[in-house]
Amino acid sequence: MLSKADDTLLTRTGPGTAMGDLLRRYWIPVLQSGELAPGGRVKRVQLLGERLIAYRTPGGTPGVIGEFCPHRGASFYWGRVEEAGVRCAYHGWKFGLDGQCVDMPSEPRESSFAAKVCHTAYPCVERGGVMWTYMGPPGPPPLPDLEWTLLPVAHVFTSKRVQDCNWFQALEGASIPATSRSCTPPSTTRTRRSPATWTARASGWGRRSRRATGPRASTWWTPTTGC
Ligand code: FES
């Protein structure tokens, strides 16, 4: 049984917490790539206790920005996605993919005030049909070469399930073999006959990768996101 202090240490992942600092050293899955259309509606996401907005520019570049505008706190959920950034719906400040304010319509043309305003934004990449972000200090590590992220998107299958729990509960439940064997319903058991059933139901975020040629391989990915 963990002490309350140890429990808090493990389960809190917000900015400035020990686990939050650790998990921010990794690339984190945000959304499936197909969930964001170029120039389309944004998506609210919460990663490591941070409320964020994910979007895709008309040119196809994915971005993640803090949900609330640094000016008066309006939500970017109502923002307008533009080329290379997103514009706040309230007073029109526009922020680039790197979080730098690039336009303030109410400021005179000669004003340099926009250059002094920066908002939370995280770098994003897409691989394996998944959008990833890095929320840690400068100098992100390379995205890991997981087998399924190296295959053509047409050769992989993704599924996603939202689990309303702390990240550690999800990790613990998914990683203990005894739990999987005794508590997992038959329909989620991997069998030779139903590999697709196993992959689709056994995890919130999962990916089965299939080689174009040669033996079949299965890889699981457990999310490191939480609140
Ligand atoms: S609240 Fe966003 S520009 Fe004013």
Coordinates of N, CA and C in Angstrom, one line a residue, residues 14-200:
G14 N 1.0 17.3 -13.6 CA 0.9 18.7 -14.1 C 2.3 19.3 -14.1
P15 N 2.4 20.5 -14.7 CA 3.7 21.2 -14.8 C 4.3 21.4 -13.4
G16 N 5.6 21.1 -13.3 CA 6.3 21.3 -12.1 C 6.3 20.1 -11.1
T17 N 5.5 19.0 -11.5 CA 5.5 17.9 -10.6 C 6.6 16.9 -11.1
A18 N 7.0 16.0 -10.2 CA 8.1 15.1 -10.5 C 7.7 14.2 -11.7
M19 N 6.5 13.5 -11.6 CA 6.1 12.7 -12.7 C 5.8 13.5 -14.0
G20 N 5.3 14.7 -13.8 CA 5.1 15.5 -14.9 C 6.4 15.8 -15.7
D21 N 7.4 16.1 -14.9 CA 8.7 16.4 -15.5 C 9.2 15.2 -16.2
L22 N 9.0 14.0 -15.6 CA 9.5 12.8 -16.3 C 8.8 12.5 -17.6
L23 N 7.5 12.5 -17.5 CA 6.7 12.2 -18.7 C 6.8 13.2 -19.8
R24 N 7.2 14.4 -19.5 CA 7.4 15.4 -20.5 C 8.7 15.2 -21.3
R25 N 9.5 14.2 -20.9 CA 10.7 13.9 -21.6 C 10.4 13.0 -22.8
Y26 N 9.1 12.6 -23.0 CA 8.8 11.7 -24.0 C 7.8 12.3 -25.0
W27 N 7.8 11.8 -26.2 CA 6.8 12.2 -27.2 C 5.5 11.6 -26.8
I28 N 4.4 12.4 -26.8 CA 3.1 11.9 -26.3 C 2.1 11.9 -27.4
P29 N 1.3 10.8 -27.6 CA 0.3 10.8 -28.6 C -0.8 11.8 -28.3
V30 N -1.3 12.5 -29.3 CA -2.3 13.5 -29.1 C -3.7 13.1 -29.7
L31 N -3.7 12.8 -30.9 CA -4.9 12.4 -31.6 C -4.5 11.5 -32.8
Q32 N -5.5 10.8 -33.3 CA -5.2 10.1 -34.6 C -5.2 11.1 -35.7
S33 N -4.3 11.0 -36.6 CA -4.2 12.0 -37.6 C -5.5 12.4 -38.3
G34 N -6.3 11.4 -38.6 CA -7.6 11.6 -39.3 C -8.6 12.4 -38.5
E35 N -8.3 12.7 -37.3 CA -9.3 13.5 -36.5 C -9.2 15.0 -36.7
L36 N -8.2 15.4 -37.4 CA -8.1 16.8 -37.7 C -8.0 17.1 -39.2
A37 N -9.0 17.8 -39.7 CA -8.9 18.1 -41.2 C -8.1 19.4 -41.4
P38 N -7.4 19.5 -42.5 CA -6.7 20.7 -42.8 C -7.6 21.9 -42.8
G39 N -7.3 22.9 -41.9 CA -8.1 24.1 -41.8 C -9.4 23.9 -41.2
G40 N -9.7 22.7 -40.6 CA -11.0 22.4 -40.1 C -11.1 22.7 -38.6
R41 N -12.2 22.2 -38.0 CA -12.4 22.5 -36.6 C -11.3 21.9 -35.7
V42 N -11.0 22.7 -34.6 CA -10.0 22.2 -33.7 C -10.5 21.2 -32.8
K43 N -9.6 20.6 -32.0 CA -10.1 19.6 -31.0 C -9.5 20.0 -29.6
R44 N -10.3 19.9 -28.6 CA -9.8 20.0 -27.2 C -9.1 18.8 -26.8
V45 N -8.0 18.9 -26.2 CA -7.3 17.7 -25.6 C -6.7 18.1 -24.3
Q46 N -6.6 17.2 -23.4 CA -5.9 17.4 -22.1 C -4.8 16.4 -22.0
L47 N -3.5 17.0 -21.9 CA -2.4 16.1 -21.7 C -1.6 16.6 -20.5
L48 N -1.3 15.6 -19.7 CA -0.5 15.8 -18.4 C -1.1 17.0 -17.7
G49 N -2.4 17.0 -17.5 CA -3.0 18.1 -16.8 C -3.2 19.4 -17.4
E50 N -2.7 19.5 -18.7 CA -2.8 20.8 -19.4 C -3.9 20.8 -20.4
R51 N -4.7 21.8 -20.3 CA -5.8 21.9 -21.3 C -5.2 22.6 -22.6
L52 N -5.4 21.9 -23.7 CA -4.7 22.3 -25.0 C -5.8 22.2 -26.1
I53 N -5.4 22.9 -27.2 CA -6.2 22.8 -28.4 C -5.3 22.3 -29.5
A54 N -5.8 21.3 -30.2 CA -5.0 20.7 -31.3 C -5.7 21.2 -32.6
Y55 N -4.9 21.5 -33.6 CA -5.5 22.0 -34.9 C -4.6 21.6 -36.0
R56 N -5.1 21.8 -37.2 CA -4.3 21.5 -38.4 C -4.4 22.7 -39.4
T57 N -3.4 23.3 -39.8 CA -3.4 24.4 -40.7 C -4.0 24.0 -42.0
P58 N -4.4 25.0 -42.8 CA -4.9 24.6 -44.2 C -3.9 23.9 -45.0
G59 N -2.6 24.1 -44.7 CA -1.5 23.5 -45.4 C -1.2 22.1 -44.9
G60 N -1.9 21.7 -43.8 CA -1.8 20.3 -43.3 C -0.8 20.2 -42.1
T61 N -0.2 21.2 -41.6 CA 0.7 21.1 -40.5 C -0.1 21.1 -39.2
P62 N 0.2 20.1 -38.3 CA -0.5 20.0 -37.0 C 0.1 20.9 -36.0
G63 N -0.7 21.4 -35.1 CA -0.2 22.3 -34.0 C -1.0 22.0 -32.7
V64 N -0.3 22.3 -31.6 CA -1.0 22.3 -30.3 C -0.7 23.5 -29.6
I65 N -1.7 24.2 -29.0 CA -1.5 25.4 -28.3 C -2.3 25.4 -27.0
G66 N -1.9 26.1 -26.0 CA -2.7 26.2 -24.7 C -4.1 26.7 -25.0
E67 N -5.0 26.1 -24.3 CA -6.4 26.4 -24.7 C -6.8 27.9 -24.5
F68 N -6.3 28.5 -23.5 CA -6.8 29.9 -23.2 C -5.8 31.0 -23.6
C69 N -6.4 31.9 -24.3 CA -5.6 33.0 -24.9 C -4.9 33.8 -23.7
P70 N -3.6 34.2 -23.9 CA -2.9 34.9 -22.9 C -3.4 36.4 -22.7
H71 N -4.3 36.8 -23.6 CA -4.8 38.2 -23.5 C -5.9 38.3 -22.5
R72 N -7.0 37.8 -22.8 CA -8.2 37.8 -21.9 C -8.8 36.5 -21.6
G73 N -8.0 35.4 -21.9 CA -8.4 34.1 -21.5 C -9.5 33.4 -22.3
A74 N -9.8 34.0 -23.5 CA -10.8 33.3 -24.4 C -10.3 32.0 -24.8
S75 N -11.2 31.1 -25.1 CA -10.7 29.7 -25.5 C -10.4 29.6 -27.0
F76 N -9.3 29.0 -27.3 CA -9.0 28.8 -28.7 C -9.9 27.7 -29.3
Y77 N -10.8 27.1 -28.5 CA -11.7 26.2 -29.1 C -12.6 26.9 -30.1
W78 N -12.8 28.3 -29.9 CA -13.5 29.1 -30.8 C -12.6 29.8 -31.8
G79 N -11.4 29.5 -31.8 CA -10.4 30.2 -32.6 C -10.6 29.9 -34.1
R80 N -9.9 30.7 -34.9 CA -10.0 30.5 -36.3 C -8.6 30.0 -36.8
V81 N -8.6 28.8 -37.4 CA -7.4 28.2 -37.9 C -7.0 28.9 -39.2
E82 N -5.7 29.4 -39.2 CA -5.3 30.1 -40.4 C -3.9 29.4 -40.8
E83 N -3.4 29.9 -41.9 CA -2.1 29.4 -42.4 C -1.0 29.7 -41.3
A84 N -0.3 28.6 -40.9 CA 0.8 28.7 -39.9 C 0.4 29.2 -38.5
G85 N -0.9 29.0 -38.2 CA -1.3 29.4 -36.8 C -2.8 29.4 -36.6
V86 N -3.1 30.0 -35.4 CA -4.5 30.1 -35.1 C -4.8 31.5 -34.5
R87 N -6.0 32.0 -34.8 CA -6.3 33.4 -34.4 C -7.4 33.3 -33.3
C88 N -7.3 34.1 -32.2 CA -8.2 34.1 -31.2 C -9.5 34.8 -31.7
A89 N -10.7 34.2 -31.3 CA -11.9 34.8 -31.8 C -12.3 36.1 -31.1
Y90 N -11.7 36.4 -30.0 CA -12.1 37.6 -29.2 C -11.6 38.9 -29.7
H91 N -10.3 39.1 -29.6 CA -9.7 40.3 -30.1 C -8.8 40.1 -31.3
G92 N -8.7 38.9 -31.8 CA -8.0 38.6 -33.1 C -6.5 38.4 -33.0
W93 N -6.0 38.2 -31.8 CA -4.5 38.0 -31.8 C -4.3 36.6 -32.5
K94 N -3.2 36.6 -33.3 CA -2.9 35.4 -34.0 C -1.5 34.8 -33.4
F95 N -1.5 33.5 -33.2 CA -0.3 32.9 -32.7 C 0.1 31.8 -33.7
G96 N 1.5 31.8 -33.9 CA 2.0 30.8 -34.8 C 2.2 29.4 -34.2
L97 N 2.6 28.5 -35.0 CA 2.8 27.1 -34.5 C 3.7 27.0 -33.3
D98 N 4.6 28.0 -33.2 CA 5.6 27.9 -32.1 C 5.1 28.8 -30.9
G99 N 3.9 29.3 -31.0 CA 3.3 30.0 -29.9 C 3.6 31.5 -29.9
Q100 N 4.4 32.0 -30.8 CA 4.7 33.4 -30.9 C 3.5 34.2 -31.5
C101 N 3.2 35.3 -30.8 CA 2.1 36.1 -31.4 C 2.7 36.8 -32.6
V102 N 1.9 36.7 -33.7 CA 2.4 37.3 -35.0 C 1.5 38.4 -35.5
D103 N 0.4 38.6 -34.9 CA -0.5 39.6 -35.4 C -1.5 40.1 -34.3
M104 N -1.6 41.4 -34.1 CA -2.5 42.0 -33.2 C -3.3 43.1 -34.0
P105 N -4.4 42.8 -34.5 CA -5.2 43.8 -35.3 C -5.4 45.1 -34.7
S106 N -5.5 45.2 -33.4 CA -5.8 46.5 -32.7 C -4.6 47.3 -32.5
E107 N -3.4 46.8 -32.7 CA -2.2 47.6 -32.5 C -1.8 48.4 -33.8
P108 N -1.3 49.6 -33.6 CA -0.8 50.3 -34.8 C 0.2 49.5 -35.6
R109 N 0.3 49.8 -36.9 CA 1.2 49.1 -37.8 C 2.7 49.1 -37.3
E110 N 3.1 50.2 -36.7 CA 4.5 50.3 -36.3 C 4.8 49.6 -34.9
S111 N 3.7 49.1 -34.2 CA 3.9 48.6 -32.9 C 4.7 47.2 -33.0
S112 N 5.5 47.0 -32.0 CA 6.2 45.7 -31.9 C 5.8 44.9 -30.7
F113 N 4.6 45.3 -30.2 CA 4.1 44.6 -29.0 C 3.9 43.1 -29.2
A114 N 3.5 42.7 -30.4 CA 3.2 41.3 -30.7 C 4.5 40.5 -30.4
A115 N 5.6 41.0 -30.7 CA 6.8 40.2 -30.6 C 7.1 39.9 -29.1
K116 N 6.5 40.6 -28.2 CA 6.8 40.4 -26.8 C 5.8 39.4 -26.2
V117 N 4.8 38.9 -27.0 CA 3.8 38.0 -26.4 C 4.0 36.6 -27.0
C118 N 4.1 35.6 -26.1 CA 4.3 34.3 -26.6 C 3.3 33.4 -25.7
H119 N 2.8 32.4 -26.3 CA 1.8 31.5 -25.6 C 2.4 30.1 -25.7
T120 N 1.8 29.3 -24.7 CA 2.2 27.9 -24.7 C 1.9 27.2 -26.0
A121 N 2.9 26.5 -26.6 CA 2.6 25.7 -27.8 C 3.7 24.6 -27.8
Y122 N 3.4 23.5 -28.4 CA 4.3 22.4 -28.4 C 4.5 21.9 -29.8
P123 N 5.8 21.4 -30.1 CA 6.0 20.9 -31.4 C 5.3 19.6 -31.7
C124 N 4.9 19.4 -32.9 CA 4.1 18.2 -33.2 C 4.7 17.5 -34.4
V125 N 4.6 16.3 -34.5 CA 5.0 15.5 -35.7 C 3.9 14.4 -35.9
E126 N 3.9 13.9 -37.1 CA 2.9 12.8 -37.4 C 3.7 11.6 -37.9
R127 N 3.4 10.5 -37.3 CA 4.0 9.3 -37.8 C 3.1 8.1 -37.4
G128 N 3.0 7.2 -38.4 CA 2.1 6.0 -38.1 C 0.6 6.4 -38.0
G129 N 0.2 7.5 -38.6 CA -1.2 7.9 -38.5 C -1.6 8.5 -37.2
V130 N -0.6 8.8 -36.4 CA -0.8 9.4 -35.1 C -0.1 10.8 -35.0
M131 N -0.7 11.7 -34.3 CA -0.1 13.0 -34.1 C 0.6 13.0 -32.7
W132 N 1.8 13.3 -32.7 CA 2.6 13.3 -31.4 C 3.0 14.7 -31.0
T133 N 3.2 14.9 -29.7 CA 3.7 16.2 -29.3 C 4.8 16.0 -28.2
Y134 N 5.6 17.0 -28.1 CA 6.7 17.0 -27.1 C 6.5 18.2 -26.2
M135 N 6.3 18.0 -24.9 CA 6.0 19.0 -23.9 C 7.1 19.3 -23.0
G136 N 8.3 18.8 -23.2 CA 9.4 18.9 -22.3 C 10.2 20.1 -22.6
P137 N 11.4 20.2 -21.9 CA 12.4 21.3 -22.1 C 12.9 21.2 -23.6
P138 N 13.6 22.3 -24.0 CA 14.1 22.3 -25.4 C 15.0 21.1 -25.6
G139 N 15.0 20.7 -26.9 CA 15.9 19.6 -27.3 C 15.1 18.3 -27.2
P140 N 14.0 18.1 -27.9 CA 13.3 16.8 -27.8 C 14.1 15.7 -28.3
P141 N 13.9 14.5 -27.7 CA 14.6 13.3 -28.2 C 14.0 12.9 -29.5
P142 N 14.7 12.0 -30.3 CA 14.1 11.5 -31.5 C 12.8 10.7 -31.2
L143 N 11.9 10.8 -32.1 CA 10.7 10.0 -31.9 C 11.1 8.5 -32.0
P144 N 10.7 7.7 -31.1 CA 11.2 6.3 -31.1 C 10.7 5.6 -32.4
D145 N 11.6 4.7 -32.9 CA 11.3 4.0 -34.1 C 10.6 2.7 -33.7
L146 N 9.3 2.9 -33.3 CA 8.5 1.8 -33.1 C 8.1 1.2 -34.4
E147 N 8.0 -0.1 -34.5 CA 7.8 -0.8 -35.7 C 6.6 -0.2 -36.5
W148 N 5.5 -0.1 -35.8 CA 4.3 0.3 -36.5 C 4.3 1.8 -36.9
T149 N 5.2 2.6 -36.4 CA 5.3 4.0 -36.8 C 6.2 4.1 -38.1
L150 N 6.9 3.0 -38.4 CA 7.7 3.0 -39.6 C 7.1 2.4 -40.9
L151 N 5.9 1.9 -40.7 CA 5.2 1.3 -41.8 C 4.3 2.3 -42.5
P152 N 4.0 2.0 -43.8 CA 3.0 2.9 -44.4 C 1.7 2.8 -43.7
V153 N 1.0 4.0 -43.7 CA -0.3 4.1 -42.9 C -1.3 3.0 -43.4
A154 N -1.2 2.7 -44.7 CA -2.1 1.7 -45.2 C -1.9 0.3 -44.6
H155 N -0.8 0.1 -43.9 CA -0.4 -1.2 -43.4 C -0.7 -1.3 -41.9
V156 N -1.3 -0.3 -41.3 CA -1.5 -0.4 -39.9 C -3.0 0.0 -39.6
F157 N -3.4 -0.4 -38.4 CA -4.8 -0.2 -37.9 C -4.7 0.5 -36.5
T158 N -5.4 1.6 -36.4 CA -5.4 2.3 -35.1 C -6.8 2.2 -34.5
S159 N -6.8 2.2 -33.1 CA -8.1 2.4 -32.4 C -7.8 3.3 -31.2
K160 N -8.9 3.8 -30.7 CA -8.7 4.8 -29.6 C -9.9 4.6 -28.6
R161 N -9.6 4.6 -27.4 CA -10.7 4.6 -26.4 C -10.3 5.6 -25.2
V162 N -11.2 6.4 -24.8 CA -10.9 7.3 -23.7 C -11.2 6.6 -22.4
Q163 N -10.2 6.6 -21.5 CA -10.4 6.0 -20.2 C -10.4 7.2 -19.2
D164 N -11.5 7.3 -18.5 CA -11.6 8.3 -17.5 C -11.0 7.9 -16.2
C165 N -9.7 7.9 -16.2 CA -8.9 7.5 -14.9 C -7.6 8.2 -14.9
N166 N -6.9 8.0 -13.9 CA -5.5 8.5 -13.8 C -4.6 7.7 -14.7
W167 N -3.5 8.3 -15.2 CA -2.7 7.6 -16.1 C -2.1 6.3 -15.5
F168 N -1.8 6.4 -14.2 CA -1.2 5.3 -13.5 C -2.1 4.0 -13.4
Q169 N -3.4 4.3 -13.3 CA -4.4 3.2 -13.2 C -4.4 2.5 -14.6
A170 N -4.3 3.3 -15.6 CA -4.3 2.6 -17.0 C -3.1 1.8 -17.2
L171 N -1.9 2.4 -16.8 CA -0.7 1.7 -17.0 C -0.6 0.4 -16.2
E172 N -1.0 0.5 -14.9 CA -1.0 -0.6 -14.0 C -1.9 -1.7 -14.5
G173 N -3.1 -1.3 -14.9 CA -4.1 -2.3 -15.4 C -3.6 -3.0 -16.6
A174 N -2.9 -2.3 -17.5 CA -2.6 -2.9 -18.8 C -1.3 -3.6 -18.7
S175 N -0.5 -3.4 -17.7 CA 0.9 -4.0 -17.7 C 1.1 -5.2 -16.8
I176 N 0.1 -5.5 -16.0 CA 0.2 -6.7 -15.1 C -0.3 -7.9 -15.8
P177 N 0.5 -8.9 -16.1 CA 0.0 -10.1 -16.8 C -1.0 -10.8 -16.1
A178 N -0.9 -10.9 -14.7 CA -1.9 -11.7 -14.0 C -3.3 -11.0 -14.1
T179 N -3.3 -9.7 -14.1 CA -4.6 -9.0 -14.3 C -5.2 -9.3 -15.6
S180 N -4.4 -9.2 -16.7 CA -4.9 -9.4 -18.0 C -5.5 -10.8 -18.1
R181 N -4.8 -11.8 -17.5 CA -5.3 -13.2 -17.7 C -6.6 -13.4 -16.9
S182 N -6.7 -12.9 -15.7 CA -7.8 -13.3 -14.8 C -9.0 -12.4 -15.0
C183 N -8.8 -11.1 -15.5 CA -9.9 -10.2 -15.5 C -10.3 -9.8 -16.9
T184 N -9.5 -10.2 -17.9 CA -9.9 -9.8 -19.3 C -10.9 -10.7 -19.8
P185 N -12.0 -10.2 -20.3 CA -13.1 -11.1 -20.9 C -12.5 -11.9 -22.1
P186 N -13.2 -13.0 -22.4 CA -12.7 -13.8 -23.5 C -12.6 -13.1 -24.8
S187 N -13.5 -12.1 -25.0 CA -13.4 -11.4 -26.3 C -12.2 -10.6 -26.5
T188 N -11.5 -10.3 -25.4 CA -10.3 -9.5 -25.5 C -9.0 -10.3 -25.5
T189 N -9.2 -11.6 -25.4 CA -8.0 -12.5 -25.4 C -7.5 -12.7 -26.8
R190 N -6.2 -12.7 -26.9 CA -5.6 -12.8 -28.2 C -5.7 -14.3 -28.6
T191 N -6.2 -14.6 -29.7 CA -6.2 -15.9 -30.2 C -5.8 -15.9 -31.7
R192 N -5.4 -17.1 -32.1 CA -5.0 -17.2 -33.5 C -6.1 -16.8 -34.4
R193 N -7.4 -17.1 -34.0 CA -8.5 -16.8 -34.9 C -8.9 -15.4 -34.9
S194 N -8.7 -14.7 -33.8 CA -9.3 -13.3 -33.8 C -8.3 -12.3 -33.4
P195 N -7.2 -12.1 -34.1 CA -6.2 -11.1 -33.7 C -6.8 -9.7 -33.8
A196 N -7.7 -9.5 -34.7 CA -8.2 -8.1 -34.9 C -9.1 -7.8 -33.7
T197 N -9.9 -8.7 -33.2 CA -10.7 -8.5 -32.0 C -9.8 -8.1 -30.8
W198 N -8.7 -8.8 -30.6 CA -7.8 -8.5 -29.5 C -7.3 -7.1 -29.6
T199 N -6.8 -6.7 -30.8 CA -6.2 -5.4 -30.9 C -7.2 -4.3 -30.8
A200 N -8.4 -4.5 -31.3 CA -9.4 -3.4 -31.3 C -10.0 -3.2 -29.9

